[in-house]
CSV table of C-alpha atoms and ligand atoms in Angstrom, one decimal:
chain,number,residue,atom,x,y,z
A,5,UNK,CA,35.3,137.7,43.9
A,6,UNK,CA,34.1,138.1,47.6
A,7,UNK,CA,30.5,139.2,47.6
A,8,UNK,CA,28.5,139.9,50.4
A,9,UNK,CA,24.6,139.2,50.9
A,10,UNK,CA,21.6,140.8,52.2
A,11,UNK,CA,18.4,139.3,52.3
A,12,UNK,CA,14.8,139.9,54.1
A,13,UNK,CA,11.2,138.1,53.1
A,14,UNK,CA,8.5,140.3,52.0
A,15,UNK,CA,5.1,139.1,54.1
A,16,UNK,CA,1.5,139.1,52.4
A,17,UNK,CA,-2.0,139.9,54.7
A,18,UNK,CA,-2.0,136.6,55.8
A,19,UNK,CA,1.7,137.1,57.0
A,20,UNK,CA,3.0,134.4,55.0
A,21,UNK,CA,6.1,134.9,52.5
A,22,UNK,CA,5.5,135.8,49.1
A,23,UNK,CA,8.6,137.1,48.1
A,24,UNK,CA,12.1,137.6,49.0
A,25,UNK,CA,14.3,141.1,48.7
A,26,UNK,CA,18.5,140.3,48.0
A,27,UNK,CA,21.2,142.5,47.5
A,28,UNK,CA,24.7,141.7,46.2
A,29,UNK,CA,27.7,143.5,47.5
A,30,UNK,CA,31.0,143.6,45.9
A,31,UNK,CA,33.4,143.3,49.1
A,32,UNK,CA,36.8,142.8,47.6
A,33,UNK,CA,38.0,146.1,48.6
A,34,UNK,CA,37.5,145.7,51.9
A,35,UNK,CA,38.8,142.0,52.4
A,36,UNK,CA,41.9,144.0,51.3
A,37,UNK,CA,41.7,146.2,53.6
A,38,UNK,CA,41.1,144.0,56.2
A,39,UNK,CA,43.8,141.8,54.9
A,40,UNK,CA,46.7,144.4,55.1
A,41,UNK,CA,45.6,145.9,58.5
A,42,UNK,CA,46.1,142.1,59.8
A,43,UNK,CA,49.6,142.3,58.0
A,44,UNK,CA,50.1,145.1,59.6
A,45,UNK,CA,49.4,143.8,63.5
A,46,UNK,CA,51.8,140.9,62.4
A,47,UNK,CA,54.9,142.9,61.7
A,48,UNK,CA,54.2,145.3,64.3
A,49,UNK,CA,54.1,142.7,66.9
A,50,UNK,CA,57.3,141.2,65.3
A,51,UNK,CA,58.5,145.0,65.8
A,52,UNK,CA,57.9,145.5,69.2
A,53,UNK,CA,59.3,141.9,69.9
A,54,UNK,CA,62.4,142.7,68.1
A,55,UNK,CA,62.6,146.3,70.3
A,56,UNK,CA,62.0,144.8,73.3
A,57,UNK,CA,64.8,142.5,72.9
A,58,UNK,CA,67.3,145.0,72.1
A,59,UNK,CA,66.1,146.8,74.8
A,60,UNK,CA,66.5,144.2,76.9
A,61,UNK,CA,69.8,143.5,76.0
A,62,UNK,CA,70.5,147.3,75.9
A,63,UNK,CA,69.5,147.2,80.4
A,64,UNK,CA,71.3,144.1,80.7
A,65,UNK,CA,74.8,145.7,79.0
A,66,UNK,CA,74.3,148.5,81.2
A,67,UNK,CA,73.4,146.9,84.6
A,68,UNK,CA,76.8,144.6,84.1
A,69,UNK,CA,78.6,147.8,83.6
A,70,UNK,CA,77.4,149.5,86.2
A,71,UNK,CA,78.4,146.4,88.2
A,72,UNK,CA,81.7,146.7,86.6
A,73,UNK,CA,82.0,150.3,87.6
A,74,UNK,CA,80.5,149.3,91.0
A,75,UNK,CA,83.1,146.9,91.6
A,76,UNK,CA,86.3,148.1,90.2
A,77,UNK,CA,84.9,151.5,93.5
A,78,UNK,CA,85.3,148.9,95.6
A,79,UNK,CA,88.1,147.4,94.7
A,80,UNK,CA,90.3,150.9,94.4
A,81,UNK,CA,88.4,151.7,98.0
A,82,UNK,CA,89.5,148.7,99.5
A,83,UNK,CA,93.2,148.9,98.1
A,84,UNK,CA,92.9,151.9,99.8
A,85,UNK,CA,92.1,150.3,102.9
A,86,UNK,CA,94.8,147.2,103.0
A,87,UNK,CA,97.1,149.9,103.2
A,88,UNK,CA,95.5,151.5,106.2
A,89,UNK,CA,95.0,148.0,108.0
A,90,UNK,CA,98.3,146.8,107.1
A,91,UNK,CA,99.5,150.1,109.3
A,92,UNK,CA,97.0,149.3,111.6
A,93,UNK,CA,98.0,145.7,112.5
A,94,UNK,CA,101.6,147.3,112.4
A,95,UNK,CA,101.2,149.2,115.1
A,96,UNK,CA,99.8,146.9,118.0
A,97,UNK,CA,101.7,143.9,116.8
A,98,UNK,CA,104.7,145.7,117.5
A,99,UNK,CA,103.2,146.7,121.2
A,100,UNK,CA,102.4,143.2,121.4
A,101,UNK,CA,105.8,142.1,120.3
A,102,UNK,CA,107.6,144.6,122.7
A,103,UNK,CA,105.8,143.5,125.6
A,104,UNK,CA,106.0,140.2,125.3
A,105,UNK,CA,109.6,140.9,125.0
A,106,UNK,CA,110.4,143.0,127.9
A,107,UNK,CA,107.7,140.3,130.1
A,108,UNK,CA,109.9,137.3,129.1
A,109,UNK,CA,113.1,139.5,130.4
A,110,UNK,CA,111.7,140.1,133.5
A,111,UNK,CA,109.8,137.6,134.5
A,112,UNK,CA,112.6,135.1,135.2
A,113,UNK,CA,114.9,137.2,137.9
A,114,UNK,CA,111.2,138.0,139.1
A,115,UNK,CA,110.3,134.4,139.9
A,116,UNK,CA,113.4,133.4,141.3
A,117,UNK,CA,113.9,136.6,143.4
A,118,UNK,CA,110.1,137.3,144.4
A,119,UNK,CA,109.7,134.4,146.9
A,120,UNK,CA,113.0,135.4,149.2
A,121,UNK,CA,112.4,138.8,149.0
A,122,UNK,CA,108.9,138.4,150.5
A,123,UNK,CA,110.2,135.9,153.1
A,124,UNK,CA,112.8,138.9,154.2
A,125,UNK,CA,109.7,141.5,154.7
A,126,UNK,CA,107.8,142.0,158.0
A,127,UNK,CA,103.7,141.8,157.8
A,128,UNK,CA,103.7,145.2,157.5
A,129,UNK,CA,106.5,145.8,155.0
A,130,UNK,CA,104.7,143.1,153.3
A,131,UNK,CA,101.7,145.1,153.2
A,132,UNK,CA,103.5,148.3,151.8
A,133,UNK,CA,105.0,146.4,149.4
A,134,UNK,CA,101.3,145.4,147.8
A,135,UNK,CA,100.4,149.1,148.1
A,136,UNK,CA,103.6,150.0,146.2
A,137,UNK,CA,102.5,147.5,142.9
A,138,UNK,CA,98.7,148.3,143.5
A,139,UNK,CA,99.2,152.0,143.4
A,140,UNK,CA,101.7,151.2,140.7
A,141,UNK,CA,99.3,150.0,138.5
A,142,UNK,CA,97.1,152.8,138.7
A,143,UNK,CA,99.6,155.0,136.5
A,144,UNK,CA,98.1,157.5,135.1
A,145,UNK,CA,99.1,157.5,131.6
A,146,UNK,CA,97.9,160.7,130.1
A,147,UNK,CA,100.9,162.9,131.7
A,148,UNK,CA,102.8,165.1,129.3
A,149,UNK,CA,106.7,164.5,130.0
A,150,UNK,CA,106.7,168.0,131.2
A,151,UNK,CA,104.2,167.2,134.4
A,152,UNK,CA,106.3,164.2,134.6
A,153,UNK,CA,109.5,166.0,134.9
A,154,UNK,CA,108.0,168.2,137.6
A,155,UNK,CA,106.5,165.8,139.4
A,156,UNK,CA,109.9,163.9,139.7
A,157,UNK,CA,111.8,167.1,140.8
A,158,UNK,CA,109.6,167.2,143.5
A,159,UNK,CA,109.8,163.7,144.3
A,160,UNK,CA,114.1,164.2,144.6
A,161,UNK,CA,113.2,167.4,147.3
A,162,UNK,CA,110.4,164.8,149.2
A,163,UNK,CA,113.3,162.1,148.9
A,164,UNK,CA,116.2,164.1,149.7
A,165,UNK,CA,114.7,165.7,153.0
A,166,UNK,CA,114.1,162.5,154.0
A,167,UNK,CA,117.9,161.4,154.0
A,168,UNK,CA,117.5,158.8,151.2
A,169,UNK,CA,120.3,158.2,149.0
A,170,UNK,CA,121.0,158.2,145.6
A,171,UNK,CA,117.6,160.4,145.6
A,172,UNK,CA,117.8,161.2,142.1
A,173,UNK,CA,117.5,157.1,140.3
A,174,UNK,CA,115.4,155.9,143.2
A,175,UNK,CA,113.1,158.9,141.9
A,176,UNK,CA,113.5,157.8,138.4
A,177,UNK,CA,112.4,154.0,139.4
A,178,UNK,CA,108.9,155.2,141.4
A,179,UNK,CA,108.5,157.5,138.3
A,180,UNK,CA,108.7,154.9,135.8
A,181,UNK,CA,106.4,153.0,137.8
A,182,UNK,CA,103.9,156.0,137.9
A,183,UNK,CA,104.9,156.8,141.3
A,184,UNK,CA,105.0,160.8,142.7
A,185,UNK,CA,104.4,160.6,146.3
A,186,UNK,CA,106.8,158.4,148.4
A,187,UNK,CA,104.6,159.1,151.9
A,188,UNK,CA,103.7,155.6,152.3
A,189,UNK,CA,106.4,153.8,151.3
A,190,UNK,CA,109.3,155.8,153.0
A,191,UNK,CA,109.7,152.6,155.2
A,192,UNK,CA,110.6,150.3,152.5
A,193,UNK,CA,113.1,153.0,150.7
A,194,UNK,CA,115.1,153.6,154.5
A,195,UNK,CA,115.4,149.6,154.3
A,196,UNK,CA,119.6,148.1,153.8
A,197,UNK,CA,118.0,146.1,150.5
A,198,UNK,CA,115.5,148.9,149.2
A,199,UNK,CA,117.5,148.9,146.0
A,200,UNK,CA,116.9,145.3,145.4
A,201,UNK,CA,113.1,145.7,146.7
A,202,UNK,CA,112.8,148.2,144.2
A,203,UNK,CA,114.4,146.5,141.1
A,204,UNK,CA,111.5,143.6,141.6
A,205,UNK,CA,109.2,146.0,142.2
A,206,UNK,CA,109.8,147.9,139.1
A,207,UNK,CA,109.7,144.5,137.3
A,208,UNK,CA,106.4,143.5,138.4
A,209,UNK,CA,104.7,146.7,137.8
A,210,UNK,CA,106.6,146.5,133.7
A,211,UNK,CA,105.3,142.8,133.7
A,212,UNK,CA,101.2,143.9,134.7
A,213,UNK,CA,102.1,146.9,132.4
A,214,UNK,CA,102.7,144.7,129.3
A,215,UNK,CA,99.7,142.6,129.9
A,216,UNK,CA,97.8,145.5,129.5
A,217,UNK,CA,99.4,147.0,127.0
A,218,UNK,CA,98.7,143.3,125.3
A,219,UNK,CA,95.6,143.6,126.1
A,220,UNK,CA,94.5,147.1,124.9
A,221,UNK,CA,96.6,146.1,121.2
A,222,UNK,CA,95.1,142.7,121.1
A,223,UNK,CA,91.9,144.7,121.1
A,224,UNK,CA,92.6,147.2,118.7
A,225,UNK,CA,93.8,144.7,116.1
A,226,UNK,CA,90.9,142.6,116.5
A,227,UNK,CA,89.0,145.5,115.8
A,228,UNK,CA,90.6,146.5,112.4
A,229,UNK,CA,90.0,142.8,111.0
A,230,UNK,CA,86.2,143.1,112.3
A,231,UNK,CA,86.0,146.4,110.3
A,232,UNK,CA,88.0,144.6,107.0
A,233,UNK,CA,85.3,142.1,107.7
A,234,UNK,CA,82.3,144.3,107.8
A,235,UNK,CA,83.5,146.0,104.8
A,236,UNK,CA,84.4,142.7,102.6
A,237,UNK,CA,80.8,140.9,104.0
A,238,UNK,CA,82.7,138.1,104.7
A,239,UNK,CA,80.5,137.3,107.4
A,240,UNK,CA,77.4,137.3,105.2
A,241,UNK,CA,76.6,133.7,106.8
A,242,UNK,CA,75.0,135.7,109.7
A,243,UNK,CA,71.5,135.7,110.3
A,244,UNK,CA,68.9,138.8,110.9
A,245,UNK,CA,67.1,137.7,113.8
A,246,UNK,CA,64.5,139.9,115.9
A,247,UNK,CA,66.1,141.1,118.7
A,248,UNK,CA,65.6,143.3,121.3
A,249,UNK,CA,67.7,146.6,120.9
A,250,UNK,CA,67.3,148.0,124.6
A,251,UNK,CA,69.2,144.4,125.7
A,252,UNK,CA,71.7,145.2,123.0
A,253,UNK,CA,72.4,148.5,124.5
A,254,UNK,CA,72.5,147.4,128.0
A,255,UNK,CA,74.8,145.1,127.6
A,256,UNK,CA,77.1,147.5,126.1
A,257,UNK,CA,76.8,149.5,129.1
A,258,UNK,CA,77.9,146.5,131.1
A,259,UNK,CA,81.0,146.3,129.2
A,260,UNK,CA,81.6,149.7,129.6
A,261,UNK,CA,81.0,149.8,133.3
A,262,UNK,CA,84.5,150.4,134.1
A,263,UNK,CA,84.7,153.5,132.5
A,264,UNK,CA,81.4,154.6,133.3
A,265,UNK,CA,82.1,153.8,137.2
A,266,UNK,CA,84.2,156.9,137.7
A,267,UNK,CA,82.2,159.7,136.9
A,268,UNK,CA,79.9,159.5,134.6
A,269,UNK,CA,75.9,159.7,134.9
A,270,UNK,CA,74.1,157.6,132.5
A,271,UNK,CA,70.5,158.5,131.7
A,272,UNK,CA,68.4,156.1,130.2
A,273,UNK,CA,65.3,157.4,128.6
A,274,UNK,CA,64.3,154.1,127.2
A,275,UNK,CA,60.1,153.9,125.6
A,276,UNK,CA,59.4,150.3,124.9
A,277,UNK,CA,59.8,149.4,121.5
A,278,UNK,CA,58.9,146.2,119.5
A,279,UNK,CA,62.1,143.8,118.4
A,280,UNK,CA,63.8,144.7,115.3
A,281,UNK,CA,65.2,142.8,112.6
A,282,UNK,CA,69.2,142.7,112.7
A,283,UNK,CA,72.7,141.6,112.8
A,284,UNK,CA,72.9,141.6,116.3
A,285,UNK,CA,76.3,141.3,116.6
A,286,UNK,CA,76.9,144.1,114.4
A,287,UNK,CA,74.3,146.1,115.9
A,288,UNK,CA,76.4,145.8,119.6
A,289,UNK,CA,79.6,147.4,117.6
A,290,UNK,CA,77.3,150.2,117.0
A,291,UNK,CA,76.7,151.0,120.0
A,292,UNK,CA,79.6,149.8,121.2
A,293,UNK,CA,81.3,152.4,118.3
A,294,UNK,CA,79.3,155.5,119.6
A,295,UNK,CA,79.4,154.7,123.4
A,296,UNK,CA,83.5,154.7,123.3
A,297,UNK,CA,83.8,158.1,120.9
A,298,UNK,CA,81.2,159.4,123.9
A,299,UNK,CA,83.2,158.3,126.6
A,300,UNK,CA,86.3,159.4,124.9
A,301,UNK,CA,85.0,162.9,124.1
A,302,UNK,CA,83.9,163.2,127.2
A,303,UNK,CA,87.3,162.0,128.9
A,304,UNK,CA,85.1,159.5,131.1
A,305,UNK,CA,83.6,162.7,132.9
A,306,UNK,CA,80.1,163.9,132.5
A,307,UNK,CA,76.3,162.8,131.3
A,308,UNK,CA,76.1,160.5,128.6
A,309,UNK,CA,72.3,160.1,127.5
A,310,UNK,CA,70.4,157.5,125.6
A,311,UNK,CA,67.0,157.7,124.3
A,312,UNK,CA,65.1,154.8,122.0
A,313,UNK,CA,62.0,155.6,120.6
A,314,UNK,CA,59.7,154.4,117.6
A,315,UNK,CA,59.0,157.3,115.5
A,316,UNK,CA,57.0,155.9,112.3
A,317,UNK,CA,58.5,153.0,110.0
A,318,UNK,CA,61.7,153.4,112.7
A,319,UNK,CA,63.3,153.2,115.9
A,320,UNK,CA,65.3,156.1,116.7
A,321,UNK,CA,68.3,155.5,119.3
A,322,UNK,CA,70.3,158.6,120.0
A,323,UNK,CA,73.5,159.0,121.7
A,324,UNK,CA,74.5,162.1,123.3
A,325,UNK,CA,77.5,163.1,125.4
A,326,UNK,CA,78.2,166.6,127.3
A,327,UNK,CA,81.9,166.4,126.3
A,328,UNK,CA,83.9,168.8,124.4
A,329,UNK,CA,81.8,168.8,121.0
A,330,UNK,CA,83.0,168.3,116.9
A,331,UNK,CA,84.2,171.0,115.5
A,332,UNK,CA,82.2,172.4,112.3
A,333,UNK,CA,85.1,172.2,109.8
A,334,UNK,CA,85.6,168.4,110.6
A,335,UNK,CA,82.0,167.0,110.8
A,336,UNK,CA,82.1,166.4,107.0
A,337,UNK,CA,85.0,163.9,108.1
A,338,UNK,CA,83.9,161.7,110.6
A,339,UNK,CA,82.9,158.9,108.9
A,340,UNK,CA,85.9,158.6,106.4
A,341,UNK,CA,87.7,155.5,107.3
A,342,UNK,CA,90.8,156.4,109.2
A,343,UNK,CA,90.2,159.9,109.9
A,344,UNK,CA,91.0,160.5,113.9
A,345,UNK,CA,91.6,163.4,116.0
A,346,UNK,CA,92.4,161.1,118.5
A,347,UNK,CA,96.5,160.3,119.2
A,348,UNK,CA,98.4,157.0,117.9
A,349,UNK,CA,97.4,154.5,119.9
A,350,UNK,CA,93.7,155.7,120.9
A,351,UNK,CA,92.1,155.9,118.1
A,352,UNK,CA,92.3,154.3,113.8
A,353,UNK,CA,89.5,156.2,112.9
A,354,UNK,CA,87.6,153.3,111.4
A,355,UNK,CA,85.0,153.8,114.4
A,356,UNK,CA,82.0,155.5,112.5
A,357,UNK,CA,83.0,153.9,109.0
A,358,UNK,CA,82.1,150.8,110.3
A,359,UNK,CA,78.8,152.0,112.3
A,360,UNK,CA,78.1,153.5,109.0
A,361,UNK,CA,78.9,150.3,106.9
A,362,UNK,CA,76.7,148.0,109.6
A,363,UNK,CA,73.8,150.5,109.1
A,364,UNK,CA,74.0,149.9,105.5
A,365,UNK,CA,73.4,146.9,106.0
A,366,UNK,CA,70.1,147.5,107.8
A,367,UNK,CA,68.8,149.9,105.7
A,368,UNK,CA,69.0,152.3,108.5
A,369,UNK,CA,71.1,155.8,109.0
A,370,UNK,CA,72.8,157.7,111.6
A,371,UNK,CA,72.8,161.6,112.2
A,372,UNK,CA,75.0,163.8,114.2
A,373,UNK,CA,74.8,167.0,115.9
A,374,UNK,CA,77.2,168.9,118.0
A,375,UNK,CA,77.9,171.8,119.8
A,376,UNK,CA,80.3,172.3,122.6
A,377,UNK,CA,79.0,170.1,125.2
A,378,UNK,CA,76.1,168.3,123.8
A,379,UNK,CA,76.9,165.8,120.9
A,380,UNK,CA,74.0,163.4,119.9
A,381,UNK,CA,74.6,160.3,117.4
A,382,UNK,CA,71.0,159.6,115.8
A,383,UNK,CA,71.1,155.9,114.3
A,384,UNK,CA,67.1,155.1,112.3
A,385,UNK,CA,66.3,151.5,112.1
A,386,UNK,CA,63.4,150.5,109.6
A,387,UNK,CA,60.9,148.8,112.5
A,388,UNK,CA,60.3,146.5,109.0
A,389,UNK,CA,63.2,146.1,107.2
A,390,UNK,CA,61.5,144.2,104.2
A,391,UNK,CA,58.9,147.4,103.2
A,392,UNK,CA,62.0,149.6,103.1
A,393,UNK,CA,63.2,147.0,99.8
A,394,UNK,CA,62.6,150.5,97.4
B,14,ATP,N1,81.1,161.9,120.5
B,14,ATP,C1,82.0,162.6,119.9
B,14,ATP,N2,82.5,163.8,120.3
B,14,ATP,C2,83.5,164.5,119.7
B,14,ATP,N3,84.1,164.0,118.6
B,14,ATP,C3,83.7,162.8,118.1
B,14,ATP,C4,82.7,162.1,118.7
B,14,ATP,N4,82.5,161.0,118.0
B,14,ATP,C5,83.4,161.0,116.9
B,14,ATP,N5,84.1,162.2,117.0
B,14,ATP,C6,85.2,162.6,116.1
B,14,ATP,O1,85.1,161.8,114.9
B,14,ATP,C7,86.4,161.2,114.7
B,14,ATP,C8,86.2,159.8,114.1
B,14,ATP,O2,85.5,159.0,115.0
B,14,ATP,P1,85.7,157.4,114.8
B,14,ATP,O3,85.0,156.7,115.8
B,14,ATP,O4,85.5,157.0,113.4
B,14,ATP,O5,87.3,157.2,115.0
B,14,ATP,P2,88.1,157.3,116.3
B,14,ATP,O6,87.3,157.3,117.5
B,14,ATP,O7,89.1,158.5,116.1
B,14,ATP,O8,89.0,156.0,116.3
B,14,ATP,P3,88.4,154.5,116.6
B,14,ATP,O9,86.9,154.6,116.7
B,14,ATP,O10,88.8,153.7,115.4
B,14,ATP,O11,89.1,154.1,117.8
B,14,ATP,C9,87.1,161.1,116.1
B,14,ATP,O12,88.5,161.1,116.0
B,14,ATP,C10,86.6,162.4,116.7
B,14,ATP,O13,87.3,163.5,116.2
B,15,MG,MG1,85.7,155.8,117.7
């Protein structure tokens, strides 16, 4: 039997012991009690172990099926998008392929034609003959066929009051060529050979026509596989470096300097802003993504405005362009891939997806705003992108 004992001495005047006081206790009762609440700790701690494993298991089942669900989106999404980037390859490798077709047909008679038709031209005829093929390159693409039509009629009068013969299919040449006005090249048109003059001259201007159109399809394909690259992170090898995102933007602008030449005033309201962390690359397609839709909204005509700021944890870089504006019904669209209001040819509509994508990828966002004549592109980057990890 568990007993407990008390005990305490009992002092005399002197203060030495005389006696001593025990008492006995009967403590079997509460050794029990101690004994089963100590049971108890043990199989509650083997309880909570056992719940917290099932619990655990219970997150882990769900985390895979959410990465199941998670990658079975993706996988419908990007079925959805071979199909739009098979159509998109399509289309400029079968510019590519015409061109290079129509090139190798004309380039031979060209070659072996070009050097004795030259030799049989005065300096001056010479000289009329590089105006012809400069202005010839300057076509201007973006005429309906019914502005074509008229022009040409009144290409046959111009012709036709100036005695030339056969009027009507020397008009149909200079029009193919993107040629309305035959002022400065009557001289070449009165000559004995002008039809043979022509046919090389109509060659040429198809052969620098096809390089560009080459050109412009090489580009566009090359952008659907960067998007399909973007969206697949195939290129996750790439490094975020700090960078400098004015330099990023200016160089943009340098690229763009062709289209900006002609009529369009660039204002730069730049503050100076510390380097962020990014995929510079990618970063330049953003820009490069908003600057185009600007330019293109704006037909190459009017103010296009950048600002970069810090504003707390980001830097803000807006975007904004006086052209004709998004209307309300479609801004919910914008950044679905392949949604364009652009025509075949000038724009897939993968544009914004991928600015959107790349922004992912920096933990950052993008805004817009529109009405008719101002339409500002708001893109936040987190000035630390490791304190935005939520
Ligand atoms: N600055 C802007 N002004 C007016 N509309 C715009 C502007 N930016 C985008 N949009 C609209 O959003 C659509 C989608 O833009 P996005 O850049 O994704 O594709 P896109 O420009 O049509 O084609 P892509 O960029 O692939 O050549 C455009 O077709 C256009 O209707
Ligand atoms: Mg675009």
């Amino acid at each position: 039997m568990p007993i407990e004992v008390w005990g305490t001495p009992i002092y005399d005047d002197k203060g030495k012991v005389s006696y001593a006081i025990a008492a006995f206790a009967d403590i079997t009762q509460r050794k029990q009690a101690e004994k089963l609440v100590a049971e108890y700790n043990r199989t509650l701690e083997i309880q909570v172990a056992e719940r917290t494993q099932e619990l655990k298991t219970a997150l882990d089942n769900l985390q895979t099926t959410q990465e199941e669900l998670i990658q079975s989106e993706k996988m419908a999404a990007l079925g959805q998008l071979v199909a739009g980037v098979a159509h998109e390859l399509n289309t400029p490798l079968g510019a590519i392929r015409s061109s290079a077709g129509n090139m190798i047909k004309f380039l031979g008679p060209t070659i072996t034609n070009l050097p004795s038709l030259l030799q049989s031209l005065s300096p001056a005829e010479t000289d009329t003959f590089s105006q012809l093929m400069y202005r010839s390159l300057q076509k201007d693409m973006t005429l309906t066929a019914r502005e074509e039509r008229k022009l040409k009629r009144a290409l046959i009068r111009q012709l036709e009051g100036e005695d030339i013969e056969e009027a009507d299919d020397i008009a149909d040449t200079l029009v193919d060529m993107g040629i309305y006005e035959a002022d400065d090249f009557l001289s070449l048109l009165q000559k004995g050979d002008r039809d043979r003059i022509l046919e090389i001259a109509y060659k040429l201007s198809e052969i620098q026509r096809g390089t560009q159109i080459i050109n412009t399809a090489a580009d566009r394909a090359s952008k659907v596989v960067f998007a399909l690259k973007t969206y697949a992170r195939y290129d996750s090898s790439e490094k975020m470096v700090q960078s400098n995102i004015t330099q990023g933007i200016e160089t943009v602008l340098t690229l763009y300097q062709n289209n900006l030449k002609h009529g369009v005033e660039v204002i730069r309201n730049f503050a100076k802003i510390p380097p962020v962390p990014c995929y510079v690359d990618q970063l330049n397609q953003v820009w490069t993504n908003l600057i185009h839709n600007a330019l293109q909204a704006m037909e190459n005509k009017g103010t296009l405005t950048l600002e970069i700021l810090e504003e707390g944890k980001y830097i803000k870089v807006s975007v904004t362009d006086s052209g004709k504006g998004i209307p309300t019904e479609i801004m919910p669209k914008i950044f679905t891939p392949f949604f364009t209001t652009k025509p075949p040819g000038e724009g897939s509509g993968l544009g914004l997806d991928i600015v959107k994508k790349i922004l992912d990828k920096h933990r950052g966002k993008i805004e817009a705003a529109s009405v008719p004549g101002t339409t500002t592109f708001t893109v936040f980057l987190p000035v630390n992108f490791h304190e935005t990890i939520s």
